[in-house]
Short mmCIF file of C-alpha atoms and ligand atoms in Angstrom, two decimals:
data_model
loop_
_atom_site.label_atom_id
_atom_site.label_comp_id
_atom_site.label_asym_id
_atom_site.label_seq_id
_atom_site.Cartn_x
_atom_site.Cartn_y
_atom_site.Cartn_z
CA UNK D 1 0.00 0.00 0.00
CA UNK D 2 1.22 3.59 -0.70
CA UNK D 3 0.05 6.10 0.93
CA UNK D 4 0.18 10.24 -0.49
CA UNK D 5 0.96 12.82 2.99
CA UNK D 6 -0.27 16.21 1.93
CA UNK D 7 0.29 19.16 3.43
CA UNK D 8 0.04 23.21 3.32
CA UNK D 9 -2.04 22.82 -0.15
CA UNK D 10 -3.58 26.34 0.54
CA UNK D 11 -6.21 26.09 -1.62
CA UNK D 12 -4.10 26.18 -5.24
CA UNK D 13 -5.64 24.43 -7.58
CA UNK D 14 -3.03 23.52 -9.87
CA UNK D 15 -0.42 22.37 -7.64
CA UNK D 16 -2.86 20.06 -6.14
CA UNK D 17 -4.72 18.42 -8.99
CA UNK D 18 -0.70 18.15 -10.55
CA UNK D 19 0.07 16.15 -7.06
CA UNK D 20 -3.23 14.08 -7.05
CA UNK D 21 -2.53 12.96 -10.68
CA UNK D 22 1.33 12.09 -9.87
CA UNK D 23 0.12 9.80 -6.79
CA UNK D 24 -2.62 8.06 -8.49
CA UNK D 25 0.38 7.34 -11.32
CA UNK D 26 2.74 6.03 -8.43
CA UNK D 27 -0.23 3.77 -7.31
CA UNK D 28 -1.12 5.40 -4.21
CA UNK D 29 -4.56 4.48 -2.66
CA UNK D 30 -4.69 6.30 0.67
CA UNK D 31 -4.18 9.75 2.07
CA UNK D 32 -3.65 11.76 4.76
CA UNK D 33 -3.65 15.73 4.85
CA UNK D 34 -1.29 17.55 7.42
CA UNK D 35 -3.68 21.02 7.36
CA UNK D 36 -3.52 24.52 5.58
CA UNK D 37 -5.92 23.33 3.12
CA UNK D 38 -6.48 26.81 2.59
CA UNK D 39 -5.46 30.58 2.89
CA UNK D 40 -3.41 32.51 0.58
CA UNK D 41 -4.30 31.15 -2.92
CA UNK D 42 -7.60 31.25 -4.73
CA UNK D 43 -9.51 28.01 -5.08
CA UNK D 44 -10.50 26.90 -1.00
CA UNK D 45 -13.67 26.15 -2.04
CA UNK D 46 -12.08 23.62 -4.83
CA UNK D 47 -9.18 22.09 -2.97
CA UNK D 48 -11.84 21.15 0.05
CA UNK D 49 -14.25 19.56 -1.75
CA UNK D 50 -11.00 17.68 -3.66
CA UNK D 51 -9.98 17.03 -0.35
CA UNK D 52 -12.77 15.37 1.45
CA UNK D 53 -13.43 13.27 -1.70
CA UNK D 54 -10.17 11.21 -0.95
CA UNK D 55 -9.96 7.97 0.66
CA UNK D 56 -8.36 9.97 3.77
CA UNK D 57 -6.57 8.34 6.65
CA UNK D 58 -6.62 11.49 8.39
CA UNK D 59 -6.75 15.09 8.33
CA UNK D 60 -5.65 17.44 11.10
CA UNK D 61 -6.27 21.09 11.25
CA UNK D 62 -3.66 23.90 10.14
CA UNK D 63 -3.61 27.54 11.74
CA UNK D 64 -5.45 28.82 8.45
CA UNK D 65 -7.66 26.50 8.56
CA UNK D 66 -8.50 27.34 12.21
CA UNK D 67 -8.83 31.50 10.91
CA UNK D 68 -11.59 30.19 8.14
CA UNK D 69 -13.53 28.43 9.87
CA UNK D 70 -13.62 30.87 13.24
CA UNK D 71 -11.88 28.46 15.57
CA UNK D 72 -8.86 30.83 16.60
CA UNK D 73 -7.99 34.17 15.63
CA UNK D 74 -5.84 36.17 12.97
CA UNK D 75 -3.08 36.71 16.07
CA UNK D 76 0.30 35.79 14.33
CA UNK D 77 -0.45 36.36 11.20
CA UNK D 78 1.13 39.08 8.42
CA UNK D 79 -0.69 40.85 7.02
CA UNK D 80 -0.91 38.91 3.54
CA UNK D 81 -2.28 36.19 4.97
CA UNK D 82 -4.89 38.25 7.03
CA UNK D 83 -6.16 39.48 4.44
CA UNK D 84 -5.37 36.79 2.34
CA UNK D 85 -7.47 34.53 5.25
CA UNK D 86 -10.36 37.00 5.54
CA UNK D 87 -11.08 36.24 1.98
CA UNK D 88 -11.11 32.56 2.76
CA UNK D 89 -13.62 33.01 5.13
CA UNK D 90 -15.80 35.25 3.29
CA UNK D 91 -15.46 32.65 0.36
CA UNK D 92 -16.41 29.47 1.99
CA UNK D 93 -19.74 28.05 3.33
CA UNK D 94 -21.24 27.74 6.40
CA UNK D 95 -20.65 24.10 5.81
CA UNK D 96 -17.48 24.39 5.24
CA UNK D 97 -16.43 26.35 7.69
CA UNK D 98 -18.23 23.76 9.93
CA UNK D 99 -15.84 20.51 8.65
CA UNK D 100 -12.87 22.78 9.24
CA UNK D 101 -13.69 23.53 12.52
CA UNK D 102 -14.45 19.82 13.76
CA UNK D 103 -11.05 18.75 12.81
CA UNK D 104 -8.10 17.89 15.04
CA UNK D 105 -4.98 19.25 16.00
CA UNK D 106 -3.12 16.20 15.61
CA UNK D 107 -4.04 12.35 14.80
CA UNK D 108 -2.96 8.53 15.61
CA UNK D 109 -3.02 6.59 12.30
CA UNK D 110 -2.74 2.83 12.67
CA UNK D 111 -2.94 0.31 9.78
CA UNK D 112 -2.69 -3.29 9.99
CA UNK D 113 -0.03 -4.12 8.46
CA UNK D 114 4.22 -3.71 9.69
CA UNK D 115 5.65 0.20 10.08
CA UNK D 116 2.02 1.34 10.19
CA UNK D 117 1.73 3.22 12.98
CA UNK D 118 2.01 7.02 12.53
CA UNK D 119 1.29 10.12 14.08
CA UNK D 120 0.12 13.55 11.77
CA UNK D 121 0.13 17.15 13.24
CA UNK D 122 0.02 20.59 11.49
CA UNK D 123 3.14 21.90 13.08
CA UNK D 124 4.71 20.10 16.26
CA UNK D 125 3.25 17.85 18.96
CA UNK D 126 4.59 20.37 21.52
CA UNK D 127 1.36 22.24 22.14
CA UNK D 128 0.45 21.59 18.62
CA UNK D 129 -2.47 24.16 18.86
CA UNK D 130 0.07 27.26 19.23
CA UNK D 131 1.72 25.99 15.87
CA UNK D 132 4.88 26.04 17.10
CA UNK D 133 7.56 26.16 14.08
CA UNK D 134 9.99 23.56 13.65
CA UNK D 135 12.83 24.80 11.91
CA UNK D 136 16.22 22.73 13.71
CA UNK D 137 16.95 19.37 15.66
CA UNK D 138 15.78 21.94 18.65
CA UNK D 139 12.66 22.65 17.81
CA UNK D 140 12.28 18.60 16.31
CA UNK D 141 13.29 17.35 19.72
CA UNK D 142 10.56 19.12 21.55
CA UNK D 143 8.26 18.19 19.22
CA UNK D 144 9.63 13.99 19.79
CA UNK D 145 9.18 14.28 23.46
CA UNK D 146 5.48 14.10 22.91
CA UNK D 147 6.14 11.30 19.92
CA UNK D 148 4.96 7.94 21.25
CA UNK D 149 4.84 6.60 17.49
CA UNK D 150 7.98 5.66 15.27
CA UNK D 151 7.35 8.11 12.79
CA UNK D 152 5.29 11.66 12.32
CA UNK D 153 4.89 13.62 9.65
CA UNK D 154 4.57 17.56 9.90
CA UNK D 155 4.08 20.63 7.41
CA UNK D 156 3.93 24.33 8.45
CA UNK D 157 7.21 25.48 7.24
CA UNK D 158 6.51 24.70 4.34
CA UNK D 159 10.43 23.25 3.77
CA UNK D 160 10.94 19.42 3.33
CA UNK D 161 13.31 18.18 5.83
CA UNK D 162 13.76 14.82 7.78
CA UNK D 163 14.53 14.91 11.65
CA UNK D 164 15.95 10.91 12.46
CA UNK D 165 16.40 10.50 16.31
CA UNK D 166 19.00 7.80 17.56
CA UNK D 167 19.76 7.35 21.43
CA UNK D 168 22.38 9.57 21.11
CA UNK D 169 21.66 12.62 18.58
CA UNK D 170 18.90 13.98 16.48
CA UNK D 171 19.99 14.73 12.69
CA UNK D 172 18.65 16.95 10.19
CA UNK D 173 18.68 16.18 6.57
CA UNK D 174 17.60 16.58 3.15
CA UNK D 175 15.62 13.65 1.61
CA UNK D 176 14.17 11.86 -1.78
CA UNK D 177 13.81 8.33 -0.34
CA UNK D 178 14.63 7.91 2.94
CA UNK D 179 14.77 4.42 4.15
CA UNK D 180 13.95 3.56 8.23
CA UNK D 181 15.84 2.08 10.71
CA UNK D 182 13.57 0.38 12.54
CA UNK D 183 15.67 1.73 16.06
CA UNK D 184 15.27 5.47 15.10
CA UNK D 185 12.61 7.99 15.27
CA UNK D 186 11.63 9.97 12.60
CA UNK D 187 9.66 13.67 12.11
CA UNK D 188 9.19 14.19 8.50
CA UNK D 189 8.44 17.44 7.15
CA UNK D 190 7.07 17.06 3.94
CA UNK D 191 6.91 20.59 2.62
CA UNK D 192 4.01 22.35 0.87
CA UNK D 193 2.08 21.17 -2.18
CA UNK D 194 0.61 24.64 -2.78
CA UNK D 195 2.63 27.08 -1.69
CA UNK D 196 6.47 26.07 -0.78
CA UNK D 197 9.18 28.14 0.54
CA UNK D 198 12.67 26.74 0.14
CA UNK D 199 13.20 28.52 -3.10
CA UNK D 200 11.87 25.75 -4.80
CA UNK D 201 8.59 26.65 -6.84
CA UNK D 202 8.01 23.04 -7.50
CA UNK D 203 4.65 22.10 -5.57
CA UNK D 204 5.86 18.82 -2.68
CA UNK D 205 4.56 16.35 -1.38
CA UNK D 206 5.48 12.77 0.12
CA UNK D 207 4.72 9.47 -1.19
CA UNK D 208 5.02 6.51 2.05
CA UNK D 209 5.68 3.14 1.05
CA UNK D 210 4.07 0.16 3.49
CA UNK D 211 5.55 -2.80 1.68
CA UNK D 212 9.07 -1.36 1.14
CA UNK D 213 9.07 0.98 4.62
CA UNK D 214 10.39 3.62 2.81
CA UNK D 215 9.37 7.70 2.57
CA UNK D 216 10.23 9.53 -0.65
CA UNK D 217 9.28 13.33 -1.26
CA UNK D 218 8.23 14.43 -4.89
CA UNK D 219 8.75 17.61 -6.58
CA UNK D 220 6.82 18.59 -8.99
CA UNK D 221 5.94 21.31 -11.54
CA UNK D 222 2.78 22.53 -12.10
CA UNK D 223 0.74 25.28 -14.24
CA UNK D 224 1.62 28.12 -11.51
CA UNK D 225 0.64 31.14 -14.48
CA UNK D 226 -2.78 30.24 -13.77
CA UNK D 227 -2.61 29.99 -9.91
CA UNK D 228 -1.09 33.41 -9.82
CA UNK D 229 -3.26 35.12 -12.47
CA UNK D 230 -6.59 33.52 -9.97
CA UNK D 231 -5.14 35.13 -7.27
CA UNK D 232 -4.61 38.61 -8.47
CA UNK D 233 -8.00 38.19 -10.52
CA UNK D 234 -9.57 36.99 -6.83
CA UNK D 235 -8.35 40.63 -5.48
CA UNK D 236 -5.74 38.72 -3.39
CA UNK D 237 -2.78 40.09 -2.36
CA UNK D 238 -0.44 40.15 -4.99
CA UNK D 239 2.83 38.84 -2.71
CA UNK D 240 0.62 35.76 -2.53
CA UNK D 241 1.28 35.56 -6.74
CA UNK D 242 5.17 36.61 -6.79
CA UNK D 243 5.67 34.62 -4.19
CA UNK D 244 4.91 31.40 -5.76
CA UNK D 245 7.49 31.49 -8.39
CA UNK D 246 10.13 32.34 -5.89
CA UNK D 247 9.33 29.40 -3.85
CA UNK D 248 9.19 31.25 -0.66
FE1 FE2 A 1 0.81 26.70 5.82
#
């Protein structure tokens, strides 16, 4: 079984129907969604309903998805995503706004079958309702103390990285396939499909092997010309259109 981890797809289109049709080619069946499903781009009304059609796993709640749907409020945020999450709110339903709102912070995924027990959060397990960043083997270390599963897999930064934590030393590191050691524990960030920010335009996401216990992150590009022309079009911000092609 293969199973797509999504995360940060704030609501662009493009990058996400480019990542659905790359894991349905790499025979994925199952999904989970690490939060953000929208804020900042144009289509949340599009990307939910995409969403919630999956054969999901799990979801968990991001911080914009907590703004649009009421839960918590715009404290923290720039202002390009305030306004940018204002006009997510004012552009989804009541309905909507009602599924975002019931979702959790974090979630316990267990499959029958070997290295199928994970955990998913938006941002860290260390009070993961303050979104906490996790940026260094600091910040992954705080978030591992509250880690009771071999593996978790985070977004929020929107920057791929792997944390792998031995008895003596917690390492960070760039992957593409990243193969476990059944004595380690791991906190995978798997970047952003919609909007990612290590200078790398390319829309990520992670693709999780059962059978062969391995993790391997996918870049991808996708039509981002039309994403950015929807958002200016949609009265958005424009940083949330130059921003895209900068990958940051
Ligand atoms: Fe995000």
């Amino acid at each position: 079984m293969k199973i797509a981890v999504l995360a940060d797809i704030h609501a662009n289109l493009e990058a996400l129907q480019t990542v659905l049709a790359h894991a349905k080619a790499q025979g994925v069946t199952k999904y989970v969604c690490l939060g953000d499903i929208v804020g900042y781009n144009a289509n949340p009304h599009e990307c939910m309903e995409i969403v919630r059609g999956l054969d999901l796993l799990g979801v968990v709640m991001g911080n914009h998805d907590a703004v649009a749907c009421g839960r918590q409020s715009l404290f923290g945020f720039n202002p390009y995503a305030a306004m940018a999450a204002q006009w997510t709110r004012e552009h989804l339903t009541d309905e909507e706004q009602t599924w975002l709102a019931g979702l959790p912070f974090k979630q316990d995924i267990l499959i029958d079958q070997p290295l199928t027990r994970f955990t998913i959060v938006h941002a860290s397990l260390n009070q993961p309702e303050t979104w906490e960043y996790v940026f260094d083997s600091h910040q992954a270390n705080l978030s591992m103390q509250f880690q009771w599963m071999p593996l978790c897999f985070i977004g929020h930064t929107h920057a791929p990285v792997a944390y792998e934590r031995s008895l003596l030393e917690t390492i960070a590191g760039n992957f593409d396939t990243l193969r476990f050691n059944p004595e380690h524990k791991y906190l995978i960030n798997c970047g952003s499909v919609g909007q990612p920010r290590d200078r790398d335009p390319r829309a990520a996401y992670v693709t999780y092997d059962l059978d062969q216990g391995t993790i391997q992150l996918h870049r991808l590009p996708y039509d981002l010309t039309t994403a950015q022309t929807k958002i200016i079009q949609a009265g958005l911000p424009e940083y949330c259109a130059t921003r895209l092609a900068s990958g940051r």
